[in-house]
Coordinates of C-alpha atoms and ligand atoms in Angstrom, one line a residue:
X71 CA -14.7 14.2 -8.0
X72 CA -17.6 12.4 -6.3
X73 CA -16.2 8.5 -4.8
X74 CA -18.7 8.4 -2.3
X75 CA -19.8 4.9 -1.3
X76 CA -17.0 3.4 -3.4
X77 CA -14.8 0.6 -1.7
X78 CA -10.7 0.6 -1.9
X79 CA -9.9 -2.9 -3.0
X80 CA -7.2 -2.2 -5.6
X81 CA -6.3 0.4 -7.8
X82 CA -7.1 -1.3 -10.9
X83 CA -11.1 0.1 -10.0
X84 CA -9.6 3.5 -10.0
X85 CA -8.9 5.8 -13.0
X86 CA -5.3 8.2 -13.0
X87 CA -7.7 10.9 -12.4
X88 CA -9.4 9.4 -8.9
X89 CA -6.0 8.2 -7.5
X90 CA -4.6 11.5 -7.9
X91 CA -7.7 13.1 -6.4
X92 CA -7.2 11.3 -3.1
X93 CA -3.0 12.1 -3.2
X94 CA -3.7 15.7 -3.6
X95 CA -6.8 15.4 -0.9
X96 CA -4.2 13.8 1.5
X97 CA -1.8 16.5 1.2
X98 CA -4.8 18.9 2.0
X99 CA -5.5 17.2 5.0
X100 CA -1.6 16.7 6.1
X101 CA -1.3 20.6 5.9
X102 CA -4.3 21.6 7.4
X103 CA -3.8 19.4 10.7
X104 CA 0.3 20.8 10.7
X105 CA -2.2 23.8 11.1
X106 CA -3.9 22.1 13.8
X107 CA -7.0 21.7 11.6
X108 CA -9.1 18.8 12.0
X109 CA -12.2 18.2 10.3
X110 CA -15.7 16.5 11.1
X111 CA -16.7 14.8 7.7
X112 CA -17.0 11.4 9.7
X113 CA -18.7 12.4 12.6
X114 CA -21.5 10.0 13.7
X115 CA -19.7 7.1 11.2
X116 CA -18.4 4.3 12.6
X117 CA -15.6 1.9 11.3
X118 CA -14.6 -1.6 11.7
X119 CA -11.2 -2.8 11.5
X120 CA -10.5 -6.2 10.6
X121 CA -7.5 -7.4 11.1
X122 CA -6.0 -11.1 10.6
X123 CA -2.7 -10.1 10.1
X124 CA -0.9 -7.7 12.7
X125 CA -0.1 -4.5 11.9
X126 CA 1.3 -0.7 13.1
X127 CA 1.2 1.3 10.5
X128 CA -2.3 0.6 8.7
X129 CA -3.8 0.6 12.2
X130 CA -3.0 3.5 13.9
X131 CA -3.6 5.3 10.1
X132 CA -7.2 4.1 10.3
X133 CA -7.5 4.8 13.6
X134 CA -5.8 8.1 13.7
X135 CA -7.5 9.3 10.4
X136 CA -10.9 8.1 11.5
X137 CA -10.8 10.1 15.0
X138 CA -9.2 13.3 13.2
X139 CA -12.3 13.6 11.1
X140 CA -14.9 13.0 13.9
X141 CA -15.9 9.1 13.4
X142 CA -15.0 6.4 15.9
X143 CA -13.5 3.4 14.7
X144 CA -13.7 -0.3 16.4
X145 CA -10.5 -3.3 16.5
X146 CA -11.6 -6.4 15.3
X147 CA -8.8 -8.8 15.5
X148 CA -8.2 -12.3 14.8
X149 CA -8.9 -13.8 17.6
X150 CA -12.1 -11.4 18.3
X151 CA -14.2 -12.8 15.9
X152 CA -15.5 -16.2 13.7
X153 CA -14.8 -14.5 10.5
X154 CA -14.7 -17.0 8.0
X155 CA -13.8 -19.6 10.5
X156 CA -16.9 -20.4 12.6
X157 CA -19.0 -18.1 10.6
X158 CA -19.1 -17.3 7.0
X159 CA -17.6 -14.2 5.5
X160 CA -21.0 -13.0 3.6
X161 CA -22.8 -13.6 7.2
X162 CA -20.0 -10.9 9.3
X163 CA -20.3 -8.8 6.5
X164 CA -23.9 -8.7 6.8
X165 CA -24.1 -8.3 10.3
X166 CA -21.1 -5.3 10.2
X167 CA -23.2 -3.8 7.4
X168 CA -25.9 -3.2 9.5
X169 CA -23.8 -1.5 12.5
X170 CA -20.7 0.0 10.9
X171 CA -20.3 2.8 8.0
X172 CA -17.3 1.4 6.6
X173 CA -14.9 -1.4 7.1
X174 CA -10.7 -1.9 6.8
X175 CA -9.9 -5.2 6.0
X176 CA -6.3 -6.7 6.1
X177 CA -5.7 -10.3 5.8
X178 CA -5.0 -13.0 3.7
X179 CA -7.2 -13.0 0.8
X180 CA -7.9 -10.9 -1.5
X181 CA -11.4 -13.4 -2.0
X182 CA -12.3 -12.1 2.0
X183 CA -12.5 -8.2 0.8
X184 CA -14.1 -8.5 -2.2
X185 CA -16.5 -10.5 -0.5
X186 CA -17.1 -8.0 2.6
X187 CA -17.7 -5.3 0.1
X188 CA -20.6 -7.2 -1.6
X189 CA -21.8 -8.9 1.2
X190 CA -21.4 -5.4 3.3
X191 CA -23.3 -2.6 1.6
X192 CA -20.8 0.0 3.0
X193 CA -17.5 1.2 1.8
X194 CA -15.0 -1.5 2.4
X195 CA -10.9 0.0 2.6
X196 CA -8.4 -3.0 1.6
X197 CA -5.5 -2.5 4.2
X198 CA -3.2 -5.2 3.2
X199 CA -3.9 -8.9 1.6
X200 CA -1.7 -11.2 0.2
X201 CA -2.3 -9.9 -3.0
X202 CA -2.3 -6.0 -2.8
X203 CA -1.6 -3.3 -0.6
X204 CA -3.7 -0.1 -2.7
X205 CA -3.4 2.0 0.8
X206 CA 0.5 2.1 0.7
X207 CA 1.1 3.2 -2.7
X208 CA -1.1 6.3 -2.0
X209 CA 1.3 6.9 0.7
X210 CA 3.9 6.3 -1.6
X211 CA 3.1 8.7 -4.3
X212 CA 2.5 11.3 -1.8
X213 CA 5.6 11.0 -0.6
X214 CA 6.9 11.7 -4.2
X215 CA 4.9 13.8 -5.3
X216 CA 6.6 15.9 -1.8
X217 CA 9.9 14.9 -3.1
X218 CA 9.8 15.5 -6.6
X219 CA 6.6 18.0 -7.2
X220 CA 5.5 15.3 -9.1
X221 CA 4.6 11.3 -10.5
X222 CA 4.5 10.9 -14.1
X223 CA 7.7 10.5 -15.7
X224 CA 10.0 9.8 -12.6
X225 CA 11.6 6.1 -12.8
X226 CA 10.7 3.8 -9.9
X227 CA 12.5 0.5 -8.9
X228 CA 11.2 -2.0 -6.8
X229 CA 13.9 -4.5 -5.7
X230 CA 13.2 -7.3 -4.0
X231 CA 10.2 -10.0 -4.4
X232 CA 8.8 -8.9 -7.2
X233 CA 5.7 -10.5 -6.9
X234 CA 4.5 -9.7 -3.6
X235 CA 1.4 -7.3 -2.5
X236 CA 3.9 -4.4 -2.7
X237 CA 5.2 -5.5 -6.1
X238 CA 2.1 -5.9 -8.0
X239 CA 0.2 -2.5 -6.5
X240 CA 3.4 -0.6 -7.1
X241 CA 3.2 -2.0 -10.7
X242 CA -0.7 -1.0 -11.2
X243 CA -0.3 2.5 -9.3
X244 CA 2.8 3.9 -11.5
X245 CA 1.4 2.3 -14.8
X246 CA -1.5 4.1 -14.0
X247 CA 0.0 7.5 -13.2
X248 CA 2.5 7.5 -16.2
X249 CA 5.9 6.7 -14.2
X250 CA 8.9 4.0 -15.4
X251 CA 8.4 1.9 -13.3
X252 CA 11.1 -1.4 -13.0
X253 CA 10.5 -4.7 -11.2
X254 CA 14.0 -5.7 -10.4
X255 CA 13.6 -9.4 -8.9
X256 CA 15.1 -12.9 -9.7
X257 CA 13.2 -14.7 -12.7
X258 CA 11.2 -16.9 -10.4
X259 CA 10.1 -14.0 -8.0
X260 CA 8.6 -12.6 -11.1
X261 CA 4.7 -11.2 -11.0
X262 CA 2.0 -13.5 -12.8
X263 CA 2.4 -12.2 -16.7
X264 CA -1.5 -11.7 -16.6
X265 CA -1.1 -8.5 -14.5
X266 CA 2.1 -7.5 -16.0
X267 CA 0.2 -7.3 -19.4
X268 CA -2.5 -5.8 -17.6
X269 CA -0.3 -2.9 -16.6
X270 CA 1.6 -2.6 -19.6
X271 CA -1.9 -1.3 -21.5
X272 CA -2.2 1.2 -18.2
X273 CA 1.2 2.0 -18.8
X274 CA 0.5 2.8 -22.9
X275 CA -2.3 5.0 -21.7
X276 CA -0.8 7.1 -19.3
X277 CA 2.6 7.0 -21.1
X278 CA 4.7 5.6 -18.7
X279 CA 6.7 2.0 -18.8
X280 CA 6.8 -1.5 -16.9
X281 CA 10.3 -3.6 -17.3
X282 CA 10.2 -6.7 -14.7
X283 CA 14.1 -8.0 -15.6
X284 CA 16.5 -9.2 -13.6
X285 CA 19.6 -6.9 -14.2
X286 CA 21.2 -4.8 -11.6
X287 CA 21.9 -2.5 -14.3
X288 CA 18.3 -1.4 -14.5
X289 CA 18.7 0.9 -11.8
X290 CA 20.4 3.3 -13.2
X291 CA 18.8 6.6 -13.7
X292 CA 16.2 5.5 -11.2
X293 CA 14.9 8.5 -8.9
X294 CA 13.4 6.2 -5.9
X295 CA 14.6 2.5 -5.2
X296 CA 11.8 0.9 -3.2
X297 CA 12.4 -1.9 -1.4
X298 CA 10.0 -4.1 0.7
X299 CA 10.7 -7.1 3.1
X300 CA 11.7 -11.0 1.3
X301 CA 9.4 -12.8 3.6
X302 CA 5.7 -11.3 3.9
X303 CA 3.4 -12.1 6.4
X304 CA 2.7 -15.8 6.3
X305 CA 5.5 -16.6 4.6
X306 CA 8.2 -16.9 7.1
X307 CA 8.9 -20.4 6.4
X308 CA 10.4 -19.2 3.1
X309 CA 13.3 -17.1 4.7
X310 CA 16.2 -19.9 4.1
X311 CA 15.0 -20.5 0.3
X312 CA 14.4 -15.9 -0.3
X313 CA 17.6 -15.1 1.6
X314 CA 19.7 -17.7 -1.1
X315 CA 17.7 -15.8 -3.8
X316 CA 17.7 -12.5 -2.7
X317 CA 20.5 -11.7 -1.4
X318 CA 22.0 -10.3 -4.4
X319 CA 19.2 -7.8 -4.5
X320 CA 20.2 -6.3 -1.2
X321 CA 19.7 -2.4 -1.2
X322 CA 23.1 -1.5 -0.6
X323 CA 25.2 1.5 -1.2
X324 CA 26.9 -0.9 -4.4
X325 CA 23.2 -0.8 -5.5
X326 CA 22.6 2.6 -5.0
X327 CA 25.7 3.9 -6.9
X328 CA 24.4 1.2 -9.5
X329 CA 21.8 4.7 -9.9
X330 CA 24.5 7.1 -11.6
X331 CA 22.5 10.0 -9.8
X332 CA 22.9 12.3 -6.8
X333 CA 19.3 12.6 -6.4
X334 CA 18.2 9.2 -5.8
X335 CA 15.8 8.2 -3.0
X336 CA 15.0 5.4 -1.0
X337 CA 11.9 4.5 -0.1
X338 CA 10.0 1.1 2.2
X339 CA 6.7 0.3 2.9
X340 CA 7.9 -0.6 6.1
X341 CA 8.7 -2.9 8.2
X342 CA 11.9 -3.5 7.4
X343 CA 14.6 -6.3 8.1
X344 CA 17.7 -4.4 8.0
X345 CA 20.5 -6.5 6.8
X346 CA 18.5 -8.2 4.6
X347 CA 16.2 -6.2 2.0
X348 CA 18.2 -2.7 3.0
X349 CA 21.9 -2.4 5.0
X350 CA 21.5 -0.5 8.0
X351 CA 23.3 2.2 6.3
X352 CA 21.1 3.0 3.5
X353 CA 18.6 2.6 5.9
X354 CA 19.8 5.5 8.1
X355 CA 20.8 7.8 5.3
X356 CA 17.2 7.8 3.8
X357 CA 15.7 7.7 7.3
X358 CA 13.9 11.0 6.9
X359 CA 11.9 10.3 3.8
X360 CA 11.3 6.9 5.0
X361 CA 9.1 7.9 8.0
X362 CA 7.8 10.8 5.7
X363 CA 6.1 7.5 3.7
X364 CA 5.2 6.3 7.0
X365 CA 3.8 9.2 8.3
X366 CA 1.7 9.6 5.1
X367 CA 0.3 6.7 5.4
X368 CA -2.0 8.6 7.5
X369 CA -2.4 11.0 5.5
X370 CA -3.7 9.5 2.5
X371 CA -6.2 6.5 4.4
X372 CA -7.6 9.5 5.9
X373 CA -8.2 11.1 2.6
X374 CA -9.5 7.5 1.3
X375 CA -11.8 7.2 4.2
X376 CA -12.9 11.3 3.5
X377 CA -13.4 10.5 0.3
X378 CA -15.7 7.4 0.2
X379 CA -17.2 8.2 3.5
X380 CA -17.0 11.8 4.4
X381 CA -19.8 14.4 4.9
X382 CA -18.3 17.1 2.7
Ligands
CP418 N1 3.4 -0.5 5.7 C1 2.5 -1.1 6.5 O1 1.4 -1.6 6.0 O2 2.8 -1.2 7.8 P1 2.0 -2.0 8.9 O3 2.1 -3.5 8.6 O4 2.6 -1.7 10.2 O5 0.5 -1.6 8.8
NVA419 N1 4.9 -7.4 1.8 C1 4.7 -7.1 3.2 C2 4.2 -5.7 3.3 C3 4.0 -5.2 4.7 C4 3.4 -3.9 4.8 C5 3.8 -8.1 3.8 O1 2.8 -8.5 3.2 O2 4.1 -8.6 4.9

């Protein structure tokens, strides 16, 4: 599998074979460095990492995974430079093309890192925009592939705002890699029908499902509910209006039981509000395979860096 020089923007530019390429690579690189193994596939690259938004997870990942493999990677936060405010977004990413190797953008639009990638000339890794979050869901099907020794097939509910960045790359990742995959989300927190019929012909490909409805009911038989917070970033201004709509799509042990199964597991792209998306108490009692996902966020934006960037 050769994706050298390709950017991560969203999985929609990747096939089933190529996501699962970089899962499986990821899980390589997580048990070699439990071994203590590191490697030197970016040594002598260097990274930017823009970000507008703040963040812990996607951060450290890039940085982590970037120093792991030999590169050195470089902060670029909002207030360190003019991006698209005192000067253009083609002009940075001309200018970053020339230094860096490869670039992490998160932010607001999804407009800003498809831009960077033409404009760049390098690979360009799409950490978070309002639109998608590709990274995570590698994270995410790592995490159950660990879980369940595999993707297609299993039935994944996301509950919650069902059109936010975790909603809509959830949907394109499991159509993609054959799962069931439910949107469970009040009518007008529905995703755009464009990409929902965009998934549904992944999904016929792959021969897995996409149900966006809003009935509690649709839980059951689910192997991981996935939650994610009801106010992204930049939305916080909406928390009065999501609490009144969301609130009776709380992850709660009612929910949970809503499953019929034993096996069920929880999973969040973290952060998380707890008493709002997820109790405390579920919280707790899927704590371990939580920061699993967390941890493999690492994991897999190393692989995705290794991949598009690395020397072997
Ligand atoms: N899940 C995630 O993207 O976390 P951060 O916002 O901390 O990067
Ligand atoms: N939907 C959340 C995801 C955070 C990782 C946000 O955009 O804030």
């Amino acid at each position: 599998m050769n994706l050298k020089g390709r950017s991560f923007l969203t999985l929609k530019d990747f096939t089933p074979e190529e996501i699962m390429y970089m899962v499986d690579l990821a899980a390589d690189l997580k048990a070699k460095k439990k071994q203590g193994i590191t490697g030197n596939s970016l040594k002598g690259k260097n990274i930017a990492l823009i970000f507008e938004k703040p963040s812990t997870r996607t951060r450290c990942s890039f940085t982590i995974g970037c120093i792991d493999e030999g590169g050195h990677a470089e902060y670029l936060g909002r207030e360190d430079i003019q991006l698209g405010h005192k000067e253009s977004v083609e002009d940075t990413a001309r200018v970053l093309g020339r230094m860096f190797d490869g670039i992490e953008f998160r932010g607001f639009s999804q407009d800003t890192v498809e831009k960077l990638a033409k404009y760049s000339g390098v690979p360009v890794w799409n950490g978070l925009t309002d639109e998608y979050h590709p990274t995570q869901i590698l994270a995410d099907f790592l995490t159950l592939k660990e879980q369940f020794g595999k993707l297609a097939g299993l039935k994944l509910v996301f509950v919650g705002d069902g059109r936010n960045n975790m909603a809509n790359s959830l949907m394109i990742g499991a159509a993609k890699m054959g799962l069931d995959f439910v949107i469970l989300a009040p009518k007008s927190l529905w995703p755009t029908a464009g990409l929902v019929d965009t998934c549904k012909e992944y999904a016929q490909e792959s021969g897995g499902g996409i149900t966006i409805t809003d009935d509690l009911a649709a839980v059951a038989g689910a192997d991981a509910i996935y939650t994610d917070v009801w106010c992204s970033m930049g939305e916080e201004d909406k928390a009065a209006e999501r609490i009144a709509l969301l609130s009776p799509y709380q992850v709660n042990a009612e929910l949970m039981a809503k499953t019929g199964k034993e096996g069920t597991i929880f999973l969040h792209c973290l952060p998380a509000v707890k008493g709002k998306e997820v109790t405390e108490e579920i919280f707790e009692k899927y704590a371990d395979v939580v920061f699993d996902e967390a941890e493999n966020r690492m994991h897999t934006i190393k692989a995705v860096m290794v991949a598009t960037l690395g020397n072997q």
